[in-house]
Rosetta silent file (secondary structure, phi, psi, omega in degrees, C-alpha in Angstrom):
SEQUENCE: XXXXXXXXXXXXXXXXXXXXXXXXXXXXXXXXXXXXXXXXXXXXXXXXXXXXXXXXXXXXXXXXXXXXXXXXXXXXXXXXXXXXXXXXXXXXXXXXXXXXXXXXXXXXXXXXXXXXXXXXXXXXXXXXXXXXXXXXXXXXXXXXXXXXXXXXXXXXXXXXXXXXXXXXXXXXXXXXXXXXXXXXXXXXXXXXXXXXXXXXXXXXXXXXXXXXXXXXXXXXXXXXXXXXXXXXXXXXXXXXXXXXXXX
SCORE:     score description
SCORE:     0.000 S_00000001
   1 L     0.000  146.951 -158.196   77.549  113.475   93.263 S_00000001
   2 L   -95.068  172.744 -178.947   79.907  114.061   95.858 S_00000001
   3 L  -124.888  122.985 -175.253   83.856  113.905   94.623 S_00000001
   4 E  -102.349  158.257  174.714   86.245  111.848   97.122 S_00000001
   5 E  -128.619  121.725 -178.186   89.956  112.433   96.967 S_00000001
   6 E  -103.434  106.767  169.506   92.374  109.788   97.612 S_00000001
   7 E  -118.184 -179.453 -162.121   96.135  110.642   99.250 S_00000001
   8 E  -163.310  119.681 -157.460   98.245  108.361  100.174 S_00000001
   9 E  -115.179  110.785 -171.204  100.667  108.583  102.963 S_00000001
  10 E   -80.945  144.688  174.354  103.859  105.989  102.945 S_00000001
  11 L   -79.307   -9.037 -175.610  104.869  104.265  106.110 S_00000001
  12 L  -145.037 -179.583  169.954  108.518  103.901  105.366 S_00000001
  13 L   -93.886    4.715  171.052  111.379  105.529  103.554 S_00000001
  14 L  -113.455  -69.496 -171.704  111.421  102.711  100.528 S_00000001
  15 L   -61.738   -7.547 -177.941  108.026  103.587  100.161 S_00000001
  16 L   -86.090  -61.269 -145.957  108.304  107.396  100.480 S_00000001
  17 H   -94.441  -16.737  117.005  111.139  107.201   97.515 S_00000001
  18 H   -31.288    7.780 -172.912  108.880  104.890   95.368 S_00000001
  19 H  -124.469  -43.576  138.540  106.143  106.752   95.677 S_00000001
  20 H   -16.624 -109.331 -165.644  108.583  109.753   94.473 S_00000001
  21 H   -27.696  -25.819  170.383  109.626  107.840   91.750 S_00000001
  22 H   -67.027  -34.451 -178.367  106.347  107.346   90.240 S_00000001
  23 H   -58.488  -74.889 -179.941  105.365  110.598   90.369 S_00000001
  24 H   -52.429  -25.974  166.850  108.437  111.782   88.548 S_00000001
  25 H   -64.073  -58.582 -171.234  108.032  109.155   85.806 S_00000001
  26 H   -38.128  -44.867 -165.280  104.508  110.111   85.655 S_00000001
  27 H   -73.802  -52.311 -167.625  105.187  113.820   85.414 S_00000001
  28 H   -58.557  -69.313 -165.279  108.508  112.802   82.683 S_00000001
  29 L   -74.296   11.343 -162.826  105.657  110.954   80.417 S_00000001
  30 L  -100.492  -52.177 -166.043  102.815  113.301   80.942 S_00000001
  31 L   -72.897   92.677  170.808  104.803  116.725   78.966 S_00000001
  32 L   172.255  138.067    3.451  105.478  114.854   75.481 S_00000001
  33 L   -48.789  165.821  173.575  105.985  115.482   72.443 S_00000001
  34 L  -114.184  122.672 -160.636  108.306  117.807   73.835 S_00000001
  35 L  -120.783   -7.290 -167.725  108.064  120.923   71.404 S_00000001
  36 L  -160.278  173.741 -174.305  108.935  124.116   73.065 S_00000001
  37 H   -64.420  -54.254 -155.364  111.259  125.441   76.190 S_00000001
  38 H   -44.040  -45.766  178.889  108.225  125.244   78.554 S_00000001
  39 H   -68.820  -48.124 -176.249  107.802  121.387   77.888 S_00000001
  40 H   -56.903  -71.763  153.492  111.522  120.931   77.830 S_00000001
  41 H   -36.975  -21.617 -179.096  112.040  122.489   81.372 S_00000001
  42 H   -84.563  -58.695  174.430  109.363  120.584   82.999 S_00000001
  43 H   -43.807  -45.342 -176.236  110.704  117.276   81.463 S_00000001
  44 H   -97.999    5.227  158.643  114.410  117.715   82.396 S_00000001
  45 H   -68.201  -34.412 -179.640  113.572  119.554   86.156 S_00000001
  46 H   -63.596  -31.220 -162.770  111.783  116.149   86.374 S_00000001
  47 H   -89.197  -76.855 -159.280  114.867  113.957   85.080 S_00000001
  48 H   -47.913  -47.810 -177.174  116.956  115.808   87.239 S_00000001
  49 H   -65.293  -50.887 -168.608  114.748  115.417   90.511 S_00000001
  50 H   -69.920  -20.826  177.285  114.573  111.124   89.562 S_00000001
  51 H   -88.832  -63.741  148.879  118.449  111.177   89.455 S_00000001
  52 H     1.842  -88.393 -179.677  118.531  112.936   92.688 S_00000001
  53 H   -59.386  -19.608 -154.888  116.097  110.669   94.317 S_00000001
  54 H   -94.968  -16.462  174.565  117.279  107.504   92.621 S_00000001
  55 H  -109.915    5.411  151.016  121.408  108.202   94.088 S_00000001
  56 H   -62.590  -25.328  170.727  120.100  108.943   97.419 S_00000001
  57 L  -157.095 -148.634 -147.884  120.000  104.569   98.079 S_00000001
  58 L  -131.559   90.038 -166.602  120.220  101.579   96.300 S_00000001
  59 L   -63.366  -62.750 -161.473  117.064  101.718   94.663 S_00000001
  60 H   -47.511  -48.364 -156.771  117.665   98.358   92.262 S_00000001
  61 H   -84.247   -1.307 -172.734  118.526   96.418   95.209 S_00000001
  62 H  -109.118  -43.466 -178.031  115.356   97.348   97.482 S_00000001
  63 H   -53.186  -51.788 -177.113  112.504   96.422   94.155 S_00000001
  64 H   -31.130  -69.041  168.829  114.717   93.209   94.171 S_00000001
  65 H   -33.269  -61.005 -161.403  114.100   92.711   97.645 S_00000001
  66 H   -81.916  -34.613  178.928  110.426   93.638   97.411 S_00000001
  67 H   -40.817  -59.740  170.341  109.845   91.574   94.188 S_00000001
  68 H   -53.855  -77.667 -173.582  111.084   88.589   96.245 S_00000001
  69 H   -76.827   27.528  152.177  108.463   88.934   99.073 S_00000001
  70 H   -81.618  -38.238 -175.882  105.856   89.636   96.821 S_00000001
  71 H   -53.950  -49.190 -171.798  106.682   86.122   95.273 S_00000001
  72 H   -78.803  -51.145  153.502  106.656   84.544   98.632 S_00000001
  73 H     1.205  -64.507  174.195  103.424   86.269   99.403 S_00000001
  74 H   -84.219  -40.129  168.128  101.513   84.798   96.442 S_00000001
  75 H   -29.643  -86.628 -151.363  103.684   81.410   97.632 S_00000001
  76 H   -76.310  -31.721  179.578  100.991   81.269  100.621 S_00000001
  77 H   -59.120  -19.191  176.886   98.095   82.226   98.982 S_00000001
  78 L   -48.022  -32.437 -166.424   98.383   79.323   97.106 S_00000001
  79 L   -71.909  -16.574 -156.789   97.624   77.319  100.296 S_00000001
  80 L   -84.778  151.665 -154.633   93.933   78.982  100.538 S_00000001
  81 L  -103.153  137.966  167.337   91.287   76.656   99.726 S_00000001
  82 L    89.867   18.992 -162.224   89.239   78.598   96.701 S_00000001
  83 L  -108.454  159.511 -160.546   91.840   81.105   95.561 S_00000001
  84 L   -83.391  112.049 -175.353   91.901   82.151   92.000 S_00000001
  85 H   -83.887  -37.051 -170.102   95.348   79.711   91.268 S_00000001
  86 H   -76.202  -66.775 -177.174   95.720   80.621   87.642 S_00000001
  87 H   -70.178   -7.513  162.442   95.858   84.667   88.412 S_00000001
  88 H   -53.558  -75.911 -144.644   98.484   83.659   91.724 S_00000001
  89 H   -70.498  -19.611 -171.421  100.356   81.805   89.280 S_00000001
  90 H   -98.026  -24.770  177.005  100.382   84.633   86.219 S_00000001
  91 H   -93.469  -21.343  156.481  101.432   87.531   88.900 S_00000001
  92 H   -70.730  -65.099 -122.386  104.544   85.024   90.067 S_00000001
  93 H   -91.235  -57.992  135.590  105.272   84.509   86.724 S_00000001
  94 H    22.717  -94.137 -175.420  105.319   88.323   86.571 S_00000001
  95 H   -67.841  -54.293 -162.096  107.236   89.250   89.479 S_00000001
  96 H   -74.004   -9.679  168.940  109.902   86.819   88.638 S_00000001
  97 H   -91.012  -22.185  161.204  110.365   88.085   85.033 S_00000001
  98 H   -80.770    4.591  142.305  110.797   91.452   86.109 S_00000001
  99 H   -66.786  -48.784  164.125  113.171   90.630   88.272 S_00000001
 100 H   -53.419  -45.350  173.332  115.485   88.695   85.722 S_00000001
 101 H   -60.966  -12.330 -150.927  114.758   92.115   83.785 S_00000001
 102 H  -118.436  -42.208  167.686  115.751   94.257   86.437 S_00000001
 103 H   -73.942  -27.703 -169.230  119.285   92.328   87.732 S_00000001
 104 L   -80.846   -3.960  174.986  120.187   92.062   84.011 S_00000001
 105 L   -88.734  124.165 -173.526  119.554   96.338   83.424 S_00000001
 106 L   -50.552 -176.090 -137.228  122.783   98.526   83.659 S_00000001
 107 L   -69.602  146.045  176.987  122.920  100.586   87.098 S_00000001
 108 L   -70.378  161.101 -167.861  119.523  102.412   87.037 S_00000001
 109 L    48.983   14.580  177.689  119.625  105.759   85.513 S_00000001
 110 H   -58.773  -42.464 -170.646  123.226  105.168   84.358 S_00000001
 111 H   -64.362  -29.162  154.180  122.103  106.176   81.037 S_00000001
 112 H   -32.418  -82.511  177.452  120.657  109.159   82.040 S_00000001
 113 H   -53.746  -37.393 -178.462  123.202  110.385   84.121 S_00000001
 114 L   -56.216  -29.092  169.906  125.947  109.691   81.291 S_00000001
 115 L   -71.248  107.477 -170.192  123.934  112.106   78.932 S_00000001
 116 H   -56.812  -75.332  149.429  125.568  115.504   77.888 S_00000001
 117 H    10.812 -105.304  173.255  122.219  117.134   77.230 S_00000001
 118 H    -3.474  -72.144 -177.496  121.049  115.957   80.444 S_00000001
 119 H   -58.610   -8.913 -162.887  124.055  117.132   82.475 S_00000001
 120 H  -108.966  -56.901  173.035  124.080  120.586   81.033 S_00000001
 121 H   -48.704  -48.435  155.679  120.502  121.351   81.549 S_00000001
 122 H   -38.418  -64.429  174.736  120.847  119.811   84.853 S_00000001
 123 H   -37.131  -52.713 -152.696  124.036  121.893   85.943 S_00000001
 124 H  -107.118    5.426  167.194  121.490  125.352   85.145 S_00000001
 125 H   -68.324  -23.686 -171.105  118.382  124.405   86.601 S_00000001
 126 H  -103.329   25.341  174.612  119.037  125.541   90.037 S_00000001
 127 L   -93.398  128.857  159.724  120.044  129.016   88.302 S_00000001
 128 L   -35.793  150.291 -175.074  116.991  131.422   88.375 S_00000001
 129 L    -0.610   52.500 -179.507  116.187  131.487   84.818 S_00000001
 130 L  -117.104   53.880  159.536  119.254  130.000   83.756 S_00000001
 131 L   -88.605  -12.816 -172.504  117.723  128.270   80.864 S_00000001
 132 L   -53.887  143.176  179.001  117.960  131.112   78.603 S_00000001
 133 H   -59.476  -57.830  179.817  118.843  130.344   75.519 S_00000001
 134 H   -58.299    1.867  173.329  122.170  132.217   75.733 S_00000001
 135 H   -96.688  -17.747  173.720  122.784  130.071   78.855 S_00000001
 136 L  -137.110   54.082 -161.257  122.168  127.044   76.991 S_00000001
 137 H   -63.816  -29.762  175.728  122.404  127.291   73.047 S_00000001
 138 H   -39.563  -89.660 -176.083  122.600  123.279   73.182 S_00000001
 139 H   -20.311  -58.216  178.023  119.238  123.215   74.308 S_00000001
 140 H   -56.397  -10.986 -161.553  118.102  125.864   72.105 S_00000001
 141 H   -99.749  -43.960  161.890  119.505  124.121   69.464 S_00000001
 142 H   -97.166   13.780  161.013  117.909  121.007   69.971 S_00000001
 143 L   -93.104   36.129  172.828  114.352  122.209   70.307 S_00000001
 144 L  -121.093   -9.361 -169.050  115.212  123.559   66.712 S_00000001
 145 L   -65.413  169.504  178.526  115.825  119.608   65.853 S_00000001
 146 L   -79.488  124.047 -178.553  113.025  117.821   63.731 S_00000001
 147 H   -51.153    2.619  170.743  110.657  117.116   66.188 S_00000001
 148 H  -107.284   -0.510  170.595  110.543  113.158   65.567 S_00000001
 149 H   -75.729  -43.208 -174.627  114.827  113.223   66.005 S_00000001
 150 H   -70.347  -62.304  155.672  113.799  114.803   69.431 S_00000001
 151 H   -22.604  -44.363 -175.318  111.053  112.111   70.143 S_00000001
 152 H   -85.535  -14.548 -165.308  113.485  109.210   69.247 S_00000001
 153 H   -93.701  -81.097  178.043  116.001  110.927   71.966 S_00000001
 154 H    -2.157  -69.395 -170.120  113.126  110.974   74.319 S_00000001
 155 H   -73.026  -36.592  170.419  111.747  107.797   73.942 S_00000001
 156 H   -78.701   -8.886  139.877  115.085  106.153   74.491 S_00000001
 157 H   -45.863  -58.370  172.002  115.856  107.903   77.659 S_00000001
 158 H   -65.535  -17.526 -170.856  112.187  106.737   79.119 S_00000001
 159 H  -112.895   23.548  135.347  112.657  102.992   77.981 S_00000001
 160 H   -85.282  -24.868  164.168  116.077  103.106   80.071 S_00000001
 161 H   -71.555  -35.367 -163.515  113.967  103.784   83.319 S_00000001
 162 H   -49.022  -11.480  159.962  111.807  101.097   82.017 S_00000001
 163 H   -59.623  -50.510  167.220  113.297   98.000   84.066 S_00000001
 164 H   -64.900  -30.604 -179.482  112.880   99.651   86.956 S_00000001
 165 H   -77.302  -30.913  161.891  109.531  101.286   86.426 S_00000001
 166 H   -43.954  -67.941  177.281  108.366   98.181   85.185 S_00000001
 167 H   -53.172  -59.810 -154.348  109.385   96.246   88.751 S_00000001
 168 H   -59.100  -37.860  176.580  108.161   99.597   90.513 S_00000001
 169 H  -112.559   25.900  167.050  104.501   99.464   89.287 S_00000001
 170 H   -88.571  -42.200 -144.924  103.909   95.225   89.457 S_00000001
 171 H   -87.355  -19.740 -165.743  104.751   96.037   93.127 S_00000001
 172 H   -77.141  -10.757 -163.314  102.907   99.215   93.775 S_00000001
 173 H   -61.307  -75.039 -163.088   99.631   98.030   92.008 S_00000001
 174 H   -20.920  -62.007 -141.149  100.112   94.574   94.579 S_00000001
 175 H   -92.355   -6.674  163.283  100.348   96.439   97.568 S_00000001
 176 H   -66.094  -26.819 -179.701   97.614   98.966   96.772 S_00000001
 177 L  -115.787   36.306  158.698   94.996   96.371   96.336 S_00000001
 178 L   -99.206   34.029  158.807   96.609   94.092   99.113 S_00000001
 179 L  -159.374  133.061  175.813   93.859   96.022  101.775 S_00000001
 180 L   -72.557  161.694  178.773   90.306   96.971  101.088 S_00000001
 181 L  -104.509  135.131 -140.343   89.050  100.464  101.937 S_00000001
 182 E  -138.401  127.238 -176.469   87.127  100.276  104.810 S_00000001
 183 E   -44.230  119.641  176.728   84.634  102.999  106.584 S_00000001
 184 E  -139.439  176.391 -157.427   86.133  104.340  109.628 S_00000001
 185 E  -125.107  167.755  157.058   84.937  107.858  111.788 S_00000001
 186 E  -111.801  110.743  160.227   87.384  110.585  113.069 S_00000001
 187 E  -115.758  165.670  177.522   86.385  112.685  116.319 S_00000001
 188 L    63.475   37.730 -156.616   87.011  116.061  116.906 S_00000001
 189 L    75.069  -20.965 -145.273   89.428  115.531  113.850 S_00000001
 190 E  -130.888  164.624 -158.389   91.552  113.239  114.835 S_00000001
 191 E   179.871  128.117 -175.466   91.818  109.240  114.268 S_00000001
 192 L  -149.170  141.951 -170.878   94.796  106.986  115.543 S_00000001
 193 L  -152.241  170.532  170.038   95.674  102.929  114.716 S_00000001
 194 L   -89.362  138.387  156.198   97.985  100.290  114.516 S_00000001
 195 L   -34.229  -58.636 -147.726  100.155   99.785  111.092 S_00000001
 196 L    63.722   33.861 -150.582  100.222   96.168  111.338 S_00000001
 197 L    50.441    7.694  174.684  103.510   96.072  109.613 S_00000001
 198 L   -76.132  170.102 -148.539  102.053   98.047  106.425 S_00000001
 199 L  -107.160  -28.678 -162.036  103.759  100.017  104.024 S_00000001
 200 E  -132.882  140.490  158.335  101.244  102.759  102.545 S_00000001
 201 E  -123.086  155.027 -179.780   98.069  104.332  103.715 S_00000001
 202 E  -143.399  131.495 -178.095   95.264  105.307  101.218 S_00000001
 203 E  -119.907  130.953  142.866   92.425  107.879  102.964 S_00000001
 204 E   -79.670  124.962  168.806   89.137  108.425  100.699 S_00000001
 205 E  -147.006  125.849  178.380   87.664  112.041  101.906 S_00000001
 206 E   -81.066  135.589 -179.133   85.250  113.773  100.424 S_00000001
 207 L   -12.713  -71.703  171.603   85.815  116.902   98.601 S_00000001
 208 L   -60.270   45.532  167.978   82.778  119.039  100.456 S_00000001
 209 L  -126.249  -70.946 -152.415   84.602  118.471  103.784 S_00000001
 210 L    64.998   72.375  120.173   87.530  120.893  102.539 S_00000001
 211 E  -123.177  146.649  170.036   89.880  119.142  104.882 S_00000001
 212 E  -117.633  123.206 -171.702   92.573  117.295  104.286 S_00000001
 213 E   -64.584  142.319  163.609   94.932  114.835  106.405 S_00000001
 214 E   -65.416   79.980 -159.461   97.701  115.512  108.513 S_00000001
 215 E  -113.526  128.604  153.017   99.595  111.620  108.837 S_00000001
 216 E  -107.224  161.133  163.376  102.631  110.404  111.495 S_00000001
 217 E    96.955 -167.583 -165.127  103.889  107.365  112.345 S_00000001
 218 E  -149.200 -142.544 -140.286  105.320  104.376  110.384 S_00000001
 219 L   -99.260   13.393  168.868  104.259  100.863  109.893 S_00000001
 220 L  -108.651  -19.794 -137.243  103.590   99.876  113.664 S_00000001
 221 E   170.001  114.877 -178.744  101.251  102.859  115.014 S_00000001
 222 E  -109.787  171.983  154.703   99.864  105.567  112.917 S_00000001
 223 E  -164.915  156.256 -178.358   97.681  108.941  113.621 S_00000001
 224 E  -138.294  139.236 -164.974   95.886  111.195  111.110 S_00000001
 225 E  -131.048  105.003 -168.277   94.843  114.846  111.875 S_00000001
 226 E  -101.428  134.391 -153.679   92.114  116.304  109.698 S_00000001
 227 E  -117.553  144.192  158.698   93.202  120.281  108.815 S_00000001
 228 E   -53.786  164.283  169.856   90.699  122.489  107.237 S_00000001
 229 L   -94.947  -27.691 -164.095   91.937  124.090  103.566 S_00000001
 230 L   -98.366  137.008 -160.338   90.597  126.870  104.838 S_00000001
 231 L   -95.544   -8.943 -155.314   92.953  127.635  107.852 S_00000001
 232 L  -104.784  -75.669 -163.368   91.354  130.655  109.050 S_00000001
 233 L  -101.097  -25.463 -160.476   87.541  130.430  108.866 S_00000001
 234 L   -69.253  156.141  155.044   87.283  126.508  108.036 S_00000001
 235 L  -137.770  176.857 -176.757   86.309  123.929  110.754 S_00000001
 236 L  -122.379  141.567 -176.212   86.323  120.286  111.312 S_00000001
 237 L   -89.617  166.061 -166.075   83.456  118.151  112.690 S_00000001
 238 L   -68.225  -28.249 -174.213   82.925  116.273  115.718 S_00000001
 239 E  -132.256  129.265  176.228   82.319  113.154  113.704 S_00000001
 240 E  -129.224  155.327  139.876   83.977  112.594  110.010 S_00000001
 241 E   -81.001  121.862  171.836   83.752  109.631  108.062 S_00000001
 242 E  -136.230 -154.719  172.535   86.165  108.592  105.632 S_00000001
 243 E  -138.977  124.932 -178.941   87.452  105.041  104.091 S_00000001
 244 E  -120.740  135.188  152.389   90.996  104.042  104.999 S_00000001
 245 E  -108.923  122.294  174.691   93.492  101.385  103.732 S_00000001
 246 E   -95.019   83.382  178.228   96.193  100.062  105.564 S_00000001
 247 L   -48.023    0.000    0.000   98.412   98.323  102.709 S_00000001
């Protein structure tokens, strides 16, 4: 059986730093319990990178945004004769309570940022190994904690993201399965389209090709450029078949 790979290339800069942000949640929940430095360092390099991305813009206020025209969205499907009405109506009902959750949650990542832990590990990450325990006896101190004290610190730190991540994956699921993936060819490598105002691309390509895409262009006019892995000896065929979604 052959093994397809799925990337996914965003069309905008809200969709670039949401597509960030998942990742970095993902990556924050993947290392846990956290029991040793090794675990520790991955989690707060991660924490560090999501405050970083999350005080480059006004995160709260763009899910807000998007929540609302998901809502109006499902608003017109309602008009289509034959539409499932009961899951429309359970995915508004949805959107709009994670929205009420999401204006009523203190500034995202305030809680984060506010943490003395946090801040100290943070300050010594962008030292070459300047994690060392003598650079940070805090640290060292609390991976000597009972490992379910450390767990309870943990878990309350992730279910302060959780308004937002909560808004962040009702909308990401929506707009991944708001376009089917649909067989299209590449020649000579290369494959160019219109956006249609979408937000995300999703390319299926199979594995035994060893290529991967190259993607420009934003949500009116796109192009994709398929690069060998191997850069040197690999090549790319005259005709490729993959399956693309324009979200």
């Amino acid at each position: 059986m052959n093994t397809h790979i799925l990337f996914e290339h965003p069309l905008n800069e809200k969709m670039r730093t949401w597509l960030r942000i998942e990742f970095l949640i993902q990556q924050m929940s993947h290392h846990r319990p956290i029991a040793d430095h090794a675990t520790a360092l991955h989690f707060f390099r991660n924490v560090g990178d999501l405050l970083d991305v999350i005080e480059r813009g006004d995160v709260r206020t763009e899910l807000l945004k998007e929540l609302e025209r998901q809502q109006r969205k499902l608003q017109a499907w309602t008009e289509v004769p034959g539409v499932d009405q009961s899951r429309i109506d359970s995915l508004r009902l949805q959107l709009k309570q994670s929205s009420s959750i999401l204006m009523a949650a203190p500034r995202v990542g305030q809680f984060l940022r506010e943490d003395r832990l946090i801040a100290l590990v943070r300050q010594r990450l962008s030292i070459p190994g300047g994690c060392c325990s003598f650079d940070l006896p805090t640290l060292h101190m609390w991976l000597h904690m009972q490992q379910q004290q450390r767990d309870a610190q943990v878990t309350s730190w992730m279910e302060s993201l959780e308004p937002m991540n909560q808004a962040l994956t009702l909308i990401l699921d929506l707009v991944r399965h708001s376009s089917p993936f649909r067989k299209q060819t590449s020649l000579n490598g290369f494959y160019q389209d219109n956006g249609d105002d979408a937000d995300l691309l999703r390319l299926n390509i199979a594995l035994g090709e060893q290529l991967y895409p190259q993607i420009s262009g934003h949500k009116s006019r796109f192009a994709i450029r398929f690069m060998p892995l191997d850069s040197e000896n690999g090549t790319v065929p005259e005709r490729l078949d993959f399956e693309l979604a324009c979200c």
